[in-house]
Structure formats: structure tokens, C-alpha cells
C-alpha atoms as a PDB file:
ATOM      1  CA  UNK A   1     -25.007  18.404   3.642  1.00  0.00           C
ATOM      2  CA  UNK A   2     -25.811  21.459   1.551  1.00  0.00           C
ATOM      3  CA  UNK A   3     -22.752  23.478   0.509  1.00  0.00           C
ATOM      4  CA  UNK A   4     -22.687  26.925  -1.055  1.00  0.00           C
ATOM      5  CA  UNK A   5     -19.498  27.763  -2.915  1.00  0.00           C
ATOM      6  CA  UNK A   6     -18.331  31.248  -3.857  1.00  0.00           C
ATOM      7  CA  UNK A   7     -15.890  32.609  -6.416  1.00  0.00           C
ATOM      8  CA  UNK A   8     -15.459  36.172  -5.124  1.00  0.00           C
ATOM      9  CA  UNK A   9     -15.045  39.233  -7.290  1.00  0.00           C
ATOM     10  CA  UNK A  10     -16.012  42.871  -7.057  1.00  0.00           C
ATOM     11  CA  UNK A  11     -17.508  43.012 -10.550  1.00  0.00           C
ATOM     12  CA  UNK A  12     -18.899  39.475 -10.537  1.00  0.00           C
ATOM     13  CA  UNK A  13     -19.152  36.961  -7.714  1.00  0.00           C
ATOM     14  CA  UNK A  14     -20.091  33.447  -8.727  1.00  0.00           C
ATOM     15  CA  UNK A  15     -22.125  31.205  -6.443  1.00  0.00           C
ATOM     16  CA  UNK A  16     -23.173  27.584  -6.557  1.00  0.00           C
ATOM     17  CA  UNK A  17     -25.148  25.261  -4.306  1.00  0.00           C
ATOM     18  CA  UNK A  18     -24.724  21.491  -4.144  1.00  0.00           C
ATOM     19  CA  UNK A  19     -25.919  18.711  -1.877  1.00  0.00           C
ATOM     20  CA  UNK A  20     -23.496  16.010  -0.806  1.00  0.00           C
ATOM     21  CA  UNK A  21     -24.485  12.667   0.637  1.00  0.00           C
ATOM     22  CA  UNK A  22     -21.494  10.407   1.018  1.00  0.00           C
ATOM     23  CA  UNK A  23     -19.779  10.383  -2.362  1.00  0.00           C
ATOM     24  CA  UNK A  24     -22.934  11.420  -4.203  1.00  0.00           C
ATOM     25  CA  UNK A  25     -23.113  15.073  -5.294  1.00  0.00           C
ATOM     26  CA  UNK A  26     -26.195  16.822  -6.621  1.00  0.00           C
ATOM     27  CA  UNK A  27     -26.455  20.218  -8.299  1.00  0.00           C
ATOM     28  CA  UNK A  28     -29.026  22.501  -6.675  1.00  0.00           C
ATOM     29  CA  UNK A  29     -28.480  25.956  -8.174  1.00  0.00           C
ATOM     30  CA  UNK A  30     -25.860  28.392  -9.417  1.00  0.00           C
ATOM     31  CA  UNK A  31     -25.526  31.932 -10.631  1.00  0.00           C
ATOM     32  CA  UNK A  32     -23.679  35.167 -10.129  1.00  0.00           C
ATOM     33  CA  UNK A  33     -24.002  38.580  -8.534  1.00  0.00           C
ATOM     34  CA  UNK A  34     -22.818  41.602 -10.483  1.00  0.00           C
ATOM     35  CA  UNK A  35     -22.090  45.074  -9.195  1.00  0.00           C
ATOM     36  CA  UNK A  36     -22.201  48.295 -11.173  1.00  0.00           C
ATOM     37  CA  UNK A  37     -18.666  49.578 -11.836  1.00  0.00           C
ATOM     38  CA  UNK A  38     -19.981  53.146 -12.039  1.00  0.00           C
ATOM     39  CA  UNK A  39     -21.125  53.022  -8.389  1.00  0.00           C
ATOM     40  CA  UNK A  40     -18.880  53.987  -5.460  1.00  0.00           C
ATOM     41  CA  UNK A  41     -17.015  51.092  -3.849  1.00  0.00           C
ATOM     42  CA  UNK A  42     -19.062  51.181  -0.631  1.00  0.00           C
ATOM     43  CA  UNK A  43     -22.342  50.897  -2.560  1.00  0.00           C
ATOM     44  CA  UNK A  44     -20.970  48.006  -4.614  1.00  0.00           C
ATOM     45  CA  UNK A  45     -19.921  46.160  -1.458  1.00  0.00           C
ATOM     46  CA  UNK A  46     -23.314  46.845   0.146  1.00  0.00           C
ATOM     47  CA  UNK A  47     -25.079  45.531  -2.969  1.00  0.00           C
ATOM     48  CA  UNK A  48     -22.906  42.412  -2.923  1.00  0.00           C
ATOM     49  CA  UNK A  49     -23.672  41.779   0.748  1.00  0.00           C
ATOM     50  CA  UNK A  50     -27.403  42.272   0.281  1.00  0.00           C
ATOM     51  CA  UNK A  51     -27.509  39.907  -2.681  1.00  0.00           C
ATOM     52  CA  UNK A  52     -25.490  37.251  -0.851  1.00  0.00           C
ATOM     53  CA  UNK A  53     -27.661  37.548   2.255  1.00  0.00           C
ATOM     54  CA  UNK A  54     -30.748  36.966   0.105  1.00  0.00           C
ATOM     55  CA  UNK A  55     -29.147  33.936  -1.605  1.00  0.00           C
ATOM     56  CA  UNK A  56     -28.101  32.442   1.733  1.00  0.00           C
ATOM     57  CA  UNK A  57     -31.659  32.874   3.050  1.00  0.00           C
ATOM     58  CA  UNK A  58     -33.076  31.309  -0.102  1.00  0.00           C
ATOM     59  CA  UNK A  59     -30.793  28.250  -0.323  1.00  0.00           C
ATOM     60  CA  UNK A  60     -30.038  27.720   3.418  1.00  0.00           C
ATOM     61  CA  UNK A  61     -26.646  25.992   3.153  1.00  0.00           C
ATOM     62  CA  UNK A  62     -25.135  24.025   6.036  1.00  0.00           C
ATOM     63  CA  UNK A  63     -21.632  25.188   5.137  1.00  0.00           C
ATOM     64  CA  UNK A  64     -19.979  27.654   2.787  1.00  0.00           C
ATOM     65  CA  UNK A  65     -16.684  27.594   0.914  1.00  0.00           C
ATOM     66  CA  UNK A  66     -14.791  30.493  -0.646  1.00  0.00           C
ATOM     67  CA  UNK A  67     -11.926  30.468  -3.117  1.00  0.00           C
ATOM     68  CA  UNK A  68      -8.841  32.304  -1.920  1.00  0.00           C
ATOM     69  CA  UNK A  69      -7.728  35.176  -4.093  1.00  0.00           C
ATOM     70  CA  UNK A  70      -4.518  35.507  -6.003  1.00  0.00           C
ATOM     71  CA  UNK A  71      -2.357  38.610  -6.001  1.00  0.00           C
ATOM     72  CA  UNK A  72      -2.787  40.749  -9.097  1.00  0.00           C
ATOM     73  CA  UNK A  73      -0.088  42.834 -10.696  1.00  0.00           C
ATOM     74  CA  UNK A  74      -2.259  45.851  -9.991  1.00  0.00           C
ATOM     75  CA  UNK A  75      -2.247  46.507  -6.217  1.00  0.00           C
ATOM     76  CA  UNK A  76      -5.471  48.571  -6.368  1.00  0.00           C
ATOM     77  CA  UNK A  77      -7.329  45.737  -8.129  1.00  0.00           C
ATOM     78  CA  UNK A  78      -6.015  43.263  -5.562  1.00  0.00           C
ATOM     79  CA  UNK A  79      -7.181  45.480  -2.721  1.00  0.00           C
ATOM     80  CA  UNK A  80     -10.687  45.842  -4.191  1.00  0.00           C
ATOM     81  CA  UNK A  81     -10.897  42.104  -4.790  1.00  0.00           C
ATOM     82  CA  UNK A  82      -9.860  41.537  -1.180  1.00  0.00           C
ATOM     83  CA  UNK A  83     -12.625  43.829   0.025  1.00  0.00           C
ATOM     84  CA  UNK A  84     -15.205  41.939  -2.028  1.00  0.00           C
ATOM     85  CA  UNK A  85     -13.811  38.663  -0.701  1.00  0.00           C
ATOM     86  CA  UNK A  86     -14.220  40.012   2.834  1.00  0.00           C
ATOM     87  CA  UNK A  87     -17.914  40.602   2.150  1.00  0.00           C
ATOM     88  CA  UNK A  88     -18.236  37.078   0.745  1.00  0.00           C
ATOM     89  CA  UNK A  89     -16.633  35.624   3.894  1.00  0.00           C
ATOM     90  CA  UNK A  90     -18.720  37.843   6.158  1.00  0.00           C
ATOM     91  CA  UNK A  91     -22.189  37.137   4.730  1.00  0.00           C
ATOM     92  CA  UNK A  92     -22.421  33.464   5.774  1.00  0.00           C
ATOM     93  CA  UNK A  93     -20.407  34.007   8.969  1.00  0.00           C
ATOM     94  CA  UNK A  94     -22.904  36.617  10.179  1.00  0.00           C
ATOM     95  CA  UNK A  95     -25.678  34.031  10.182  1.00  0.00           C
ATOM     96  CA  UNK A  96     -23.609  31.293  11.793  1.00  0.00           C
ATOM     97  CA  UNK A  97     -22.690  29.250   8.725  1.00  0.00           C
ATOM     98  CA  UNK A  98     -19.182  27.745   8.888  1.00  0.00           C
ATOM     99  CA  UNK A  99     -16.930  29.058   6.106  1.00  0.00           C
ATOM    100  CA  UNK A 100     -13.957  27.200   4.633  1.00  0.00           C
ATOM    101  CA  UNK A 101     -11.342  28.676   2.304  1.00  0.00           C
ATOM    102  CA  UNK A 102      -9.493  26.903  -0.502  1.00  0.00           C
ATOM    103  CA  UNK A 103      -6.666  27.925  -2.793  1.00  0.00           C
ATOM    104  CA  UNK A 104      -7.479  27.803  -6.507  1.00  0.00           C
ATOM    105  CA  UNK A 105      -4.952  25.004  -7.020  1.00  0.00           C
ATOM    106  CA  UNK A 106      -6.658  22.869  -4.343  1.00  0.00           C
ATOM    107  CA  UNK A 107     -10.039  23.434  -6.012  1.00  0.00           C
ATOM    108  CA  UNK A 108      -8.678  22.441  -9.423  1.00  0.00           C
ATOM    109  CA  UNK A 109      -6.943  19.398  -7.932  1.00  0.00           C
ATOM    110  CA  UNK A 110     -10.181  18.270  -6.251  1.00  0.00           C
ATOM    111  CA  UNK A 111     -12.259  18.676  -9.412  1.00  0.00           C
ATOM    112  CA  UNK A 112      -9.860  17.948 -12.276  1.00  0.00           C
ATOM    113  CA  UNK A 113      -7.042  16.076 -10.540  1.00  0.00           C
ATOM    114  CA  UNK A 114      -4.435  18.650 -11.506  1.00  0.00           C
ATOM    115  CA  UNK A 115      -3.769  21.955  -9.727  1.00  0.00           C
ATOM    116  CA  UNK A 116      -3.003  23.964 -12.846  1.00  0.00           C
ATOM    117  CA  UNK A 117      -5.968  22.904 -14.971  1.00  0.00           C
ATOM    118  CA  UNK A 118      -7.463  25.304 -17.493  1.00  0.00           C
ATOM    119  CA  UNK A 119     -10.830  26.955 -16.817  1.00  0.00           C
ATOM    120  CA  UNK A 120     -12.386  24.889 -19.622  1.00  0.00           C
ATOM    121  CA  UNK A 121     -11.267  21.662 -17.907  1.00  0.00           C
ATOM    122  CA  UNK A 122     -12.791  22.805 -14.619  1.00  0.00           C
ATOM    123  CA  UNK A 123     -16.084  23.668 -16.336  1.00  0.00           C
ATOM    124  CA  UNK A 124     -16.182  20.309 -18.138  1.00  0.00           C
ATOM    125  CA  UNK A 125     -15.514  18.362 -14.943  1.00  0.00           C
ATOM    126  CA  UNK A 126     -18.128  20.358 -12.995  1.00  0.00           C
ATOM    127  CA  UNK A 127     -20.685  19.299 -15.626  1.00  0.00           C
ATOM    128  CA  UNK A 128     -19.541  15.664 -15.343  1.00  0.00           C
ATOM    129  CA  UNK A 129     -19.554  15.603 -11.536  1.00  0.00           C
ATOM    130  CA  UNK A 130     -22.892  17.416 -11.286  1.00  0.00           C
ATOM    131  CA  UNK A 131     -25.248  15.974 -13.919  1.00  0.00           C
ATOM    132  CA  UNK A 132     -27.786  18.568 -14.941  1.00  0.00           C
ATOM    133  CA  UNK A 133     -25.546  21.490 -14.011  1.00  0.00           C
ATOM    134  CA  UNK A 134     -25.138  23.928 -16.879  1.00  0.00           C
ATOM    135  CA  UNK A 135     -23.578  27.080 -15.466  1.00  0.00           C
ATOM    136  CA  UNK A 136     -23.676  29.851 -18.041  1.00  0.00           C
ATOM    137  CA  UNK A 137     -20.736  31.796 -16.602  1.00  0.00           C
ATOM    138  CA  UNK A 138     -17.233  30.720 -15.610  1.00  0.00           C
ATOM    139  CA  UNK A 139     -17.766  32.449 -12.235  1.00  0.00           C
ATOM    140  CA  UNK A 140     -20.693  30.135 -11.433  1.00  0.00           C
ATOM    141  CA  UNK A 141     -18.784  27.048 -12.619  1.00  0.00           C
ATOM    142  CA  UNK A 142     -15.835  28.052 -10.435  1.00  0.00           C
ATOM    143  CA  UNK A 143     -18.163  28.501  -7.450  1.00  0.00           C
ATOM    144  CA  UNK A 144     -19.600  25.012  -8.004  1.00  0.00           C
ATOM    145  CA  UNK A 145     -16.028  23.688  -8.172  1.00  0.00           C
ATOM    146  CA  UNK A 146     -15.305  25.318  -4.799  1.00  0.00           C
ATOM    147  CA  UNK A 147     -18.412  23.648  -3.343  1.00  0.00           C
ATOM    148  CA  UNK A 148     -17.312  20.269  -4.770  1.00  0.00           C
ATOM    149  CA  UNK A 149     -13.844  20.740  -3.283  1.00  0.00           C
ATOM    150  CA  UNK A 150     -15.339  21.484   0.125  1.00  0.00           C
ATOM    151  CA  UNK A 151     -17.698  18.513  -0.046  1.00  0.00           C
ATOM    152  CA  UNK A 152     -14.726  16.203  -0.717  1.00  0.00           C
ATOM    153  CA  UNK A 153     -12.615  17.745   2.058  1.00  0.00           C
ATOM    154  CA  UNK A 154     -15.480  17.706   4.574  1.00  0.00           C
ATOM    155  CA  UNK A 155     -16.309  14.062   3.805  1.00  0.00           C
ATOM    156  CA  UNK A 156     -12.670  13.085   4.285  1.00  0.00           C
ATOM    157  CA  UNK A 157     -12.495  15.009   7.570  1.00  0.00           C
ATOM    158  CA  UNK A 158     -15.646  13.254   8.833  1.00  0.00           C
ATOM    159  CA  UNK A 159     -14.252   9.820   7.907  1.00  0.00           C
ATOM    160  CA  UNK A 160     -10.960  10.622   9.641  1.00  0.00           C
ATOM    161  CA  UNK A 161     -12.776  11.809  12.780  1.00  0.00           C
ATOM    162  CA  UNK A 162     -14.906   8.643  12.851  1.00  0.00           C
ATOM    163  CA  UNK A 163     -11.819   6.485  12.379  1.00  0.00           C
ATOM    164  CA  UNK A 164     -10.011   8.283  15.229  1.00  0.00           C
ATOM    165  CA  UNK A 165     -12.819   7.495  17.682  1.00  0.00           C
END
């Protein structure tokens, strides 16, 4: 199963692609999409969607996973982040790719074993779990962590479904 994880943001959206076969995970690619803060919001969202559509076409994931957002102290920032997150959810859904959502604490728990782990711990564990992965930005490392979280949850769900039969 190929999973594409996303760490949504209006300024920077991280993305990461992994392949999961049983308990074995393999790094495929990672990166980020940036938007120009001087552009109007609608153009930034359109740019984000176009870039994500191109990445989805390039990497052809079976499933996608998106980190849920937290509420900022600044309501306007939270609203803009929510709009960017909507684009991130929409891009794979438009082409029929199932999309799962995970809270940041669930992602950290799946990768580090503790829901309140520091970003540095998440990045270190992503590198350990995905040999050869060397994300240059925290956004990309977080996106890979989301993909890892989904791979673990999906594998567990498949085992449970097989057991129930």
C-alpha cells in the first residue's frame, strides 16, 4: 500500500510518500509546497491545490492521511489554516483516493510512543523507521509521520477485519 501523508499549512504544506507491506515501511519521497504570502488568499489556495494535484498524479498513492489542525490563539490564522487544510483534504478526494485524518497526538504516539513528543523526537524516529529518509524540513518529516501513523492504523484495521471473518 502506498500512503501519502500531509502536514497542512497555508505558507508551507509538507508531504511524504511511503510504501507499507505488512510491518515493513519504505520511504519513497517527501517535500513541501510553499505559497507566496504576498498573493491573495484565493491564489495561494489555487496554487496549493495545483501543486498537490501534480504530486498525487506523480506518486499515485492508494490512500492519503492528513494531520488535524490545532486551534491557534489568532482566529484569523486558524481560519486560513483551516482553508488550506480543506484544500489538502479535497485534492486526493477529488480523484477518489480515501483520506484519513489523525490528531497530532495520535501521530506522535504512533511514531514516538508518546503523544506529546517534541518535533526533534518525531524527526529522529521518522529517520529510524524509514531508513534513507532525510527530510530537510520539519513539515516534510511531520507528513512522513502522518503517513507512518496511517500505515499502522490501516494494518491494524485490516488484521481486525480478517480476524472478524
